[in-house]
Short mmCIF file of C-alpha atoms in Angstrom, two decimals:
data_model
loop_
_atom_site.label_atom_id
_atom_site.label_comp_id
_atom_site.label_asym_id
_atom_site.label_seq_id
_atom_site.Cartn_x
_atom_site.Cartn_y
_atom_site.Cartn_z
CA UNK A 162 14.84 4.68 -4.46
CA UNK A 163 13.35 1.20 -3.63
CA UNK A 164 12.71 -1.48 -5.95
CA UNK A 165 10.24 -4.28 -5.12
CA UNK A 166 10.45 -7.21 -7.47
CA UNK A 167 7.55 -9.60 -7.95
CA UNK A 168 4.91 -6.59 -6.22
CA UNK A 169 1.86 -8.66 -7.20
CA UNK A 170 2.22 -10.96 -4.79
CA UNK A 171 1.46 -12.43 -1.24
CA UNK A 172 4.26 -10.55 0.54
CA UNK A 173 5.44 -7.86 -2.09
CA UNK A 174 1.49 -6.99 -2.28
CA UNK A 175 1.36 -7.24 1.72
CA UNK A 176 5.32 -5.06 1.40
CA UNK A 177 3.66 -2.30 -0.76
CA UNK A 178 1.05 -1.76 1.54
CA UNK A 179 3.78 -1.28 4.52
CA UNK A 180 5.44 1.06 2.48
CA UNK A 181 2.90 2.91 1.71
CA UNK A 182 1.58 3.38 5.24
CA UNK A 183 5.11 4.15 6.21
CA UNK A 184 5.37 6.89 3.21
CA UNK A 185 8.08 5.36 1.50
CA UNK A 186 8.37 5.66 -2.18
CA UNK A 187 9.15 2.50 -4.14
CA UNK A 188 8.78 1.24 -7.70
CA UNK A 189 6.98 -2.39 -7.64
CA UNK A 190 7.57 -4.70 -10.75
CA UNK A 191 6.20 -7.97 -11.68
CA UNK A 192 7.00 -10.19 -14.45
CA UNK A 193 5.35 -8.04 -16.87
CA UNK A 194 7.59 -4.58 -16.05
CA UNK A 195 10.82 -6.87 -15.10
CA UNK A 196 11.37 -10.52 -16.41
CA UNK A 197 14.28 -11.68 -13.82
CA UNK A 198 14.89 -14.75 -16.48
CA UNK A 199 15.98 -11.94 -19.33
CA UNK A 200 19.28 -11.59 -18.13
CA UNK A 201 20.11 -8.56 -20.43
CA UNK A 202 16.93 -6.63 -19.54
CA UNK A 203 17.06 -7.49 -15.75
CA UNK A 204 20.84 -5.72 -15.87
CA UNK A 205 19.99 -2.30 -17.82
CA UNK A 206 16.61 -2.09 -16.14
CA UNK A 207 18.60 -1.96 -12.67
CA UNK A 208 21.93 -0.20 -13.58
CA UNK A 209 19.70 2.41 -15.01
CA UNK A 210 16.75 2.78 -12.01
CA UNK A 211 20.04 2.53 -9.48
CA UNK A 212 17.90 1.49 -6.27
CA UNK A 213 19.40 1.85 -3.43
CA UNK A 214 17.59 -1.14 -2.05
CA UNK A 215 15.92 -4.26 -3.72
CA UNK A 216 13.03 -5.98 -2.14
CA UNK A 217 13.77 -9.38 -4.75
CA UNK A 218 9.91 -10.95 -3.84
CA UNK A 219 9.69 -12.56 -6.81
CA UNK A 220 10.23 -16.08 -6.42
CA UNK A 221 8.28 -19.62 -7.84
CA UNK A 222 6.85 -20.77 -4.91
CA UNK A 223 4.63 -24.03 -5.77
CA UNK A 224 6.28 -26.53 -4.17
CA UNK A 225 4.65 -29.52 -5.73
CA UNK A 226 4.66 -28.49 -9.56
CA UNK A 227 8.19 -27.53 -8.94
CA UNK A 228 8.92 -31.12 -8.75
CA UNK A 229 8.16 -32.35 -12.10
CA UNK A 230 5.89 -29.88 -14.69
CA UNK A 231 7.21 -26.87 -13.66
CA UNK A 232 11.12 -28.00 -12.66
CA UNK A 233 12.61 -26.12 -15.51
CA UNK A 234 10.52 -22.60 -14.71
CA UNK A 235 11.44 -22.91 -10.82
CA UNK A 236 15.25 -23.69 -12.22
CA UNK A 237 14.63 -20.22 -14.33
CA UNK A 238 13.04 -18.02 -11.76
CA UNK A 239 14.55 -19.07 -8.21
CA UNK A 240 18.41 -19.90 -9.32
CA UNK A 241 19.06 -17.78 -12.63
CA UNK A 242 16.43 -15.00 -11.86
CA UNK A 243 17.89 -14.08 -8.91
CA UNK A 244 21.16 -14.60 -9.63
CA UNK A 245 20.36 -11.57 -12.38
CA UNK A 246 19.09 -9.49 -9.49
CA UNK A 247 22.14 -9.90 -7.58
CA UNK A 248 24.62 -9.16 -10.78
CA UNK A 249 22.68 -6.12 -11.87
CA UNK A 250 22.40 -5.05 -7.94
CA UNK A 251 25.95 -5.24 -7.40
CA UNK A 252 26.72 -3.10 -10.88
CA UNK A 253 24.25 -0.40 -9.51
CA UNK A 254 25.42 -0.03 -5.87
CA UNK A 255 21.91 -1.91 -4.28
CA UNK A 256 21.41 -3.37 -1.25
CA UNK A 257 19.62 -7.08 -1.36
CA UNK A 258 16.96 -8.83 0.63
CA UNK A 259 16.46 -11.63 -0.62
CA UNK A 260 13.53 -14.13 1.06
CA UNK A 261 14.29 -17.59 1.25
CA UNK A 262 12.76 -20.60 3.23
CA UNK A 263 13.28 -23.35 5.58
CA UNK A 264 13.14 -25.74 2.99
CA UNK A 265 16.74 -25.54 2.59
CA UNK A 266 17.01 -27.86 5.34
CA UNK A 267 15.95 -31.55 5.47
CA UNK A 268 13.82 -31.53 9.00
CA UNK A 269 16.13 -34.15 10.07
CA UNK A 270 17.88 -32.23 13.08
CA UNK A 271 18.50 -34.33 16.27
CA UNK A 272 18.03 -31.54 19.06
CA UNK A 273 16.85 -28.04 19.07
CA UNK A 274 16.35 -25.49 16.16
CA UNK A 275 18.14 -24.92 13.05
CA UNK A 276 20.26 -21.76 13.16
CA UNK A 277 21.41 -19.86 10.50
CA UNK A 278 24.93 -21.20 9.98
CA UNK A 279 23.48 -24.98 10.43
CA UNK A 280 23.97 -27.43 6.99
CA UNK A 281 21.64 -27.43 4.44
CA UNK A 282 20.53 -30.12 2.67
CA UNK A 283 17.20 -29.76 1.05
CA UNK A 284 14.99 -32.40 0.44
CA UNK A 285 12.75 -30.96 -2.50
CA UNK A 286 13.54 -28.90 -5.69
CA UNK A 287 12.11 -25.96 -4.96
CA UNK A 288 14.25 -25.72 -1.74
CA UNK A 289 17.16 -26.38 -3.74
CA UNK A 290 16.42 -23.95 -5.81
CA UNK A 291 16.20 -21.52 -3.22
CA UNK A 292 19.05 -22.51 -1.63
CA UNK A 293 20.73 -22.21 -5.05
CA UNK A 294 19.93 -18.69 -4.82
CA UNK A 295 20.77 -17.88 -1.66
CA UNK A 296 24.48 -19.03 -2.78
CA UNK A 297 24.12 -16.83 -6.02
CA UNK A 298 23.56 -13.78 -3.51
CA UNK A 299 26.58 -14.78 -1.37
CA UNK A 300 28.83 -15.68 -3.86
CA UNK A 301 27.87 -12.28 -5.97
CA UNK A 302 27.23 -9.91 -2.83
CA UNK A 303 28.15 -8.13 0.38
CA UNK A 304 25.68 -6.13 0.99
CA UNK A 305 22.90 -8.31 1.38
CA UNK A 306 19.96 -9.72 3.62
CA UNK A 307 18.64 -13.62 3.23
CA UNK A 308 15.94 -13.99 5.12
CA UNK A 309 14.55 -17.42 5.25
CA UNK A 310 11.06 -18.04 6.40
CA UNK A 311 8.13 -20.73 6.69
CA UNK A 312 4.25 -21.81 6.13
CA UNK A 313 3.76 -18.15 4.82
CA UNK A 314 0.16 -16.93 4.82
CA UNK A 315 -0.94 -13.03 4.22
CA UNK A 316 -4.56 -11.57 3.05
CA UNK A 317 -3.13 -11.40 -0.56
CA UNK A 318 -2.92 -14.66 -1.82
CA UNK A 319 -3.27 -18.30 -1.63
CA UNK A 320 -2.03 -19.53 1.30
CA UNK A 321 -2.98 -22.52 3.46
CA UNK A 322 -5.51 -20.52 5.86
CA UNK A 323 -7.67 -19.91 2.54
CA UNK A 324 -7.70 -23.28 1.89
CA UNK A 325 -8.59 -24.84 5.11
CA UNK A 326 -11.46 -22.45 5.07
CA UNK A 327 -12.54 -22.92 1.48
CA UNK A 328 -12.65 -26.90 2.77
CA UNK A 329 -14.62 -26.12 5.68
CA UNK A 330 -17.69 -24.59 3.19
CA UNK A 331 -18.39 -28.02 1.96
CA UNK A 332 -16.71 -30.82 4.56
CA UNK A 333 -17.73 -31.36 7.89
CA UNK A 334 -14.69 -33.37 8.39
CA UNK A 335 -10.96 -32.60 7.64
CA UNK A 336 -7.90 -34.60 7.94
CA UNK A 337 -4.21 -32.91 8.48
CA UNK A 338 -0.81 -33.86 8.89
CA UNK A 339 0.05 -33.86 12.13
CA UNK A 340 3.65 -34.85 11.83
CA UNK A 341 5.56 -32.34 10.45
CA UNK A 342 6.66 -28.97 12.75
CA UNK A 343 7.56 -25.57 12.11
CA UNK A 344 6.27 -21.77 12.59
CA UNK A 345 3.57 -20.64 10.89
CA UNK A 346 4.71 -16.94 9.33
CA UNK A 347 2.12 -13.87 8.34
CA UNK A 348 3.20 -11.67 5.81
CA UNK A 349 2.92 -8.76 7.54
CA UNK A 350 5.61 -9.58 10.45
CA UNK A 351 8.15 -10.75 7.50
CA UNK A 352 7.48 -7.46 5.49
CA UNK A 353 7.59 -5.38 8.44
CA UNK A 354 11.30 -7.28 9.54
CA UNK A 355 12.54 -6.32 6.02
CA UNK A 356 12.24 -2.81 6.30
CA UNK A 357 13.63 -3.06 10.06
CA UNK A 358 16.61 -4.55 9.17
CA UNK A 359 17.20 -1.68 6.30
CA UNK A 360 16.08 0.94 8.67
CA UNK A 361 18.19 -0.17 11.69
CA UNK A 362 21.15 -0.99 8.94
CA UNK A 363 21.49 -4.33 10.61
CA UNK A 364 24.59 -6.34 9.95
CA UNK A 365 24.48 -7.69 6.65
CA UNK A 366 23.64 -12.19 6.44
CA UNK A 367 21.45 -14.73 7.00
CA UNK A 368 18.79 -14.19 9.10
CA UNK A 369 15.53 -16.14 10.16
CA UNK A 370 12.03 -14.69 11.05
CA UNK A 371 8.67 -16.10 11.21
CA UNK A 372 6.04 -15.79 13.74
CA UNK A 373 6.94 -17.17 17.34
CA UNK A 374 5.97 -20.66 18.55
CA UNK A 375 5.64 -23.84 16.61
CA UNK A 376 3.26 -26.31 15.52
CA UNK A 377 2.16 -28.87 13.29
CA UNK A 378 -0.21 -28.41 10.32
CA UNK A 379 -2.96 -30.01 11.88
CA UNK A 380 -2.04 -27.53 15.22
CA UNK A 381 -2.32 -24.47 12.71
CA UNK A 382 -5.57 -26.10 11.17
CA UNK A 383 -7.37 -26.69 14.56
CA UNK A 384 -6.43 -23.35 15.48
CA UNK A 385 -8.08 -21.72 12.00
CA UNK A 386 -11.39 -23.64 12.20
CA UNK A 387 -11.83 -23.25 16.03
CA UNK A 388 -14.89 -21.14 15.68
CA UNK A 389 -16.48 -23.92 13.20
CA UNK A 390 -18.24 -26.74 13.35
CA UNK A 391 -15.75 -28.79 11.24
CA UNK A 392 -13.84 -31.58 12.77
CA UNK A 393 -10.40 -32.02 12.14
CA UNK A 394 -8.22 -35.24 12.29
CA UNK A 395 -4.95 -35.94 12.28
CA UNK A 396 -3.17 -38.02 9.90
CA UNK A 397 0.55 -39.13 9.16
CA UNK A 398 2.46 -37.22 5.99
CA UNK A 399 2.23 -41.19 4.88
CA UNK A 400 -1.34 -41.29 4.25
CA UNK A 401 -1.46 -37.61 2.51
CA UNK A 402 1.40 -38.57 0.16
CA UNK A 403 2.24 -35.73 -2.05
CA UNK A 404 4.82 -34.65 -5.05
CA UNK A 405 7.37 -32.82 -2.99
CA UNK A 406 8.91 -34.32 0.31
CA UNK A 407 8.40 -31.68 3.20
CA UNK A 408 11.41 -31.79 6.10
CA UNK A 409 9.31 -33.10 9.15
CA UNK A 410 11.30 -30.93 12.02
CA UNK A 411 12.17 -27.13 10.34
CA UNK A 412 11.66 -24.96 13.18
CA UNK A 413 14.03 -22.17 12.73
CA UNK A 414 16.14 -20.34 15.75
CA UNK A 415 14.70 -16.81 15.49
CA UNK A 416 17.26 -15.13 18.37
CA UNK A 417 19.48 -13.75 15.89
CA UNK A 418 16.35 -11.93 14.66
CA UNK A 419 15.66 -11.05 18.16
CA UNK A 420 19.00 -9.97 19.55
CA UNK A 421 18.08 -6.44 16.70
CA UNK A 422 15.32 -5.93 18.86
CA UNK A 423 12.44 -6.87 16.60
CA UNK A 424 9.70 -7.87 18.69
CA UNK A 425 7.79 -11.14 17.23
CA UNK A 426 3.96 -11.82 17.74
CA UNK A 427 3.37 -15.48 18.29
CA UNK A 428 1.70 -17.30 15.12
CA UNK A 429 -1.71 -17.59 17.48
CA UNK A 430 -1.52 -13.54 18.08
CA UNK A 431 -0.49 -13.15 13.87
CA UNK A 432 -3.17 -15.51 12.82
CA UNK A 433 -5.95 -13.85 14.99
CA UNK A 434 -5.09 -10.67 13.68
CA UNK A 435 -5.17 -12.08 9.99
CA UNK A 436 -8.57 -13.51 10.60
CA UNK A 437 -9.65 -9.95 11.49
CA UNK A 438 -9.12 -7.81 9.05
CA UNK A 439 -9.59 -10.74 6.49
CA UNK A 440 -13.11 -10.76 6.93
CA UNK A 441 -13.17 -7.16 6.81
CA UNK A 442 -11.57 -7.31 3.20
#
């Protein structure tokens, strides 16, 4: 049995639909069937089901309100939540995958890319959240997955890609940071390297996986719009100040994902599939 927490969403919507395809039988929750903050409920609603592998998707994931408004409710759902999923997934005998992000690192590495065993120091709250759960599954676990990934975009939710092109409709210029790197990540390549690393039983730890290649937001912008007429600009991170500082460097090393034999599409070949069946939706 497979249990997918936080199902409604961009990846465990984008998960679900892997599943399905693949013929695998799962239960998906959301908050409504599984509140992750009720500690009590979380436990006997796992220990019972016994899954034999948790997809935890559920996570708070706006980075900005996480900073001030919604501090307490990230606090809630990224540290204590999972750290419920992990207790009651340890009582019932479940394997973990637990997604995580490069925000765990501050962007401030010298020379080449972080790997998985580099330091963490995250430079926002909801990375340190995240990295607060990360340590929750470690401290709680062994048989687990963290997989950490970045700029996450899929058909099934809001995601930067919707938002450039939601601009586009009524500007005819658009201005985007253009100094701050990393690897743009579709949903389907991350939900697709979660079940590979249950099907291949892969060594349980830390892994990283997003799309190959990097680039800056205004790269990944340029590259979206191409086939419009909108212009788009490059600015500093300085003159689009917002809530939540964003590490400037956090391109991940992605050969320990490799090395299993999982085959990566680059973020251009991911994003022009994307676009495809997008406008088919």
């Amino acid at each position: 049995m497979i249990l997918i927490t936080g199902g409604q969403g961009q990846l465990g919507t984008e998960l679900r639909h892997l599943l399905d395809e693949k013929k695998i039988e799962y239960v998906s929750t959301d908050a409504d069937q599984l509140d992750i903050t009720d500690k009590e409920g979380t436990y006997k609603f796992i220990t019972e089901m016994k899954p034999e592998i948790i997809y935890h998707c559920a996570a708070y994931t706006a980075v900005d309100k996480a900073e001030d408004e919604a501090k307490e409710l990230d606090e809630k759902i990224n540290v204590d939540g999972t750290r419920n999923v992990a207790e009651a997934a340890k009582a019932a005998g479940s394997t973990l995958v637990y997604i995580s992000t490069d925000y765990v690192f501050d962007g401030k590495k010298k020379e080449g890319m972080y790997q998985v065993d580099d330091a963490t120091n995250p430079l926002n709250e909801y990375g340190r959240t995240k990295l607060l759960g990360e340590e929750a599954v470690q401290e709680i676990m062994e048989d687990y997955y963290i997989i950490r990934t970045s700029w996450v975009f899929g058909i099934y939710g809001h995601n930067f890609i919707y938002t450039m092109q939601k601009l586009a409709e009524t500007h005819d210029r658009l201005t985007v940071v253009n100094d701050q790197f990393g690897r743009p990540t579709w949903t389907r390549t991350l939900a697709e390297f979660m079940t590979f690393v249950i099907e291949k039983k892969a060594p349980f730890g830390v892994y990283h996986l997003s799309n190959e290649n990097s680039c800056s937001w205004y790269e990944f912008a340029k590259e979206i719009l191409k086939d419009t007429q909108v212009d788009v600009a490059p600015v500093t991170s300085a003159e689009y100040p917002q809530k939540a500082t964003r590490p400037q460097y956090a391109i991940m090393d992605l050969s320990k994902t490799t090395a299993l034999g999982f085959e990566i599409p680059t973020w251009q070949e991911a994003l022009a599939k994307f676009l495809e069946l997008a406008a088919k939706q």
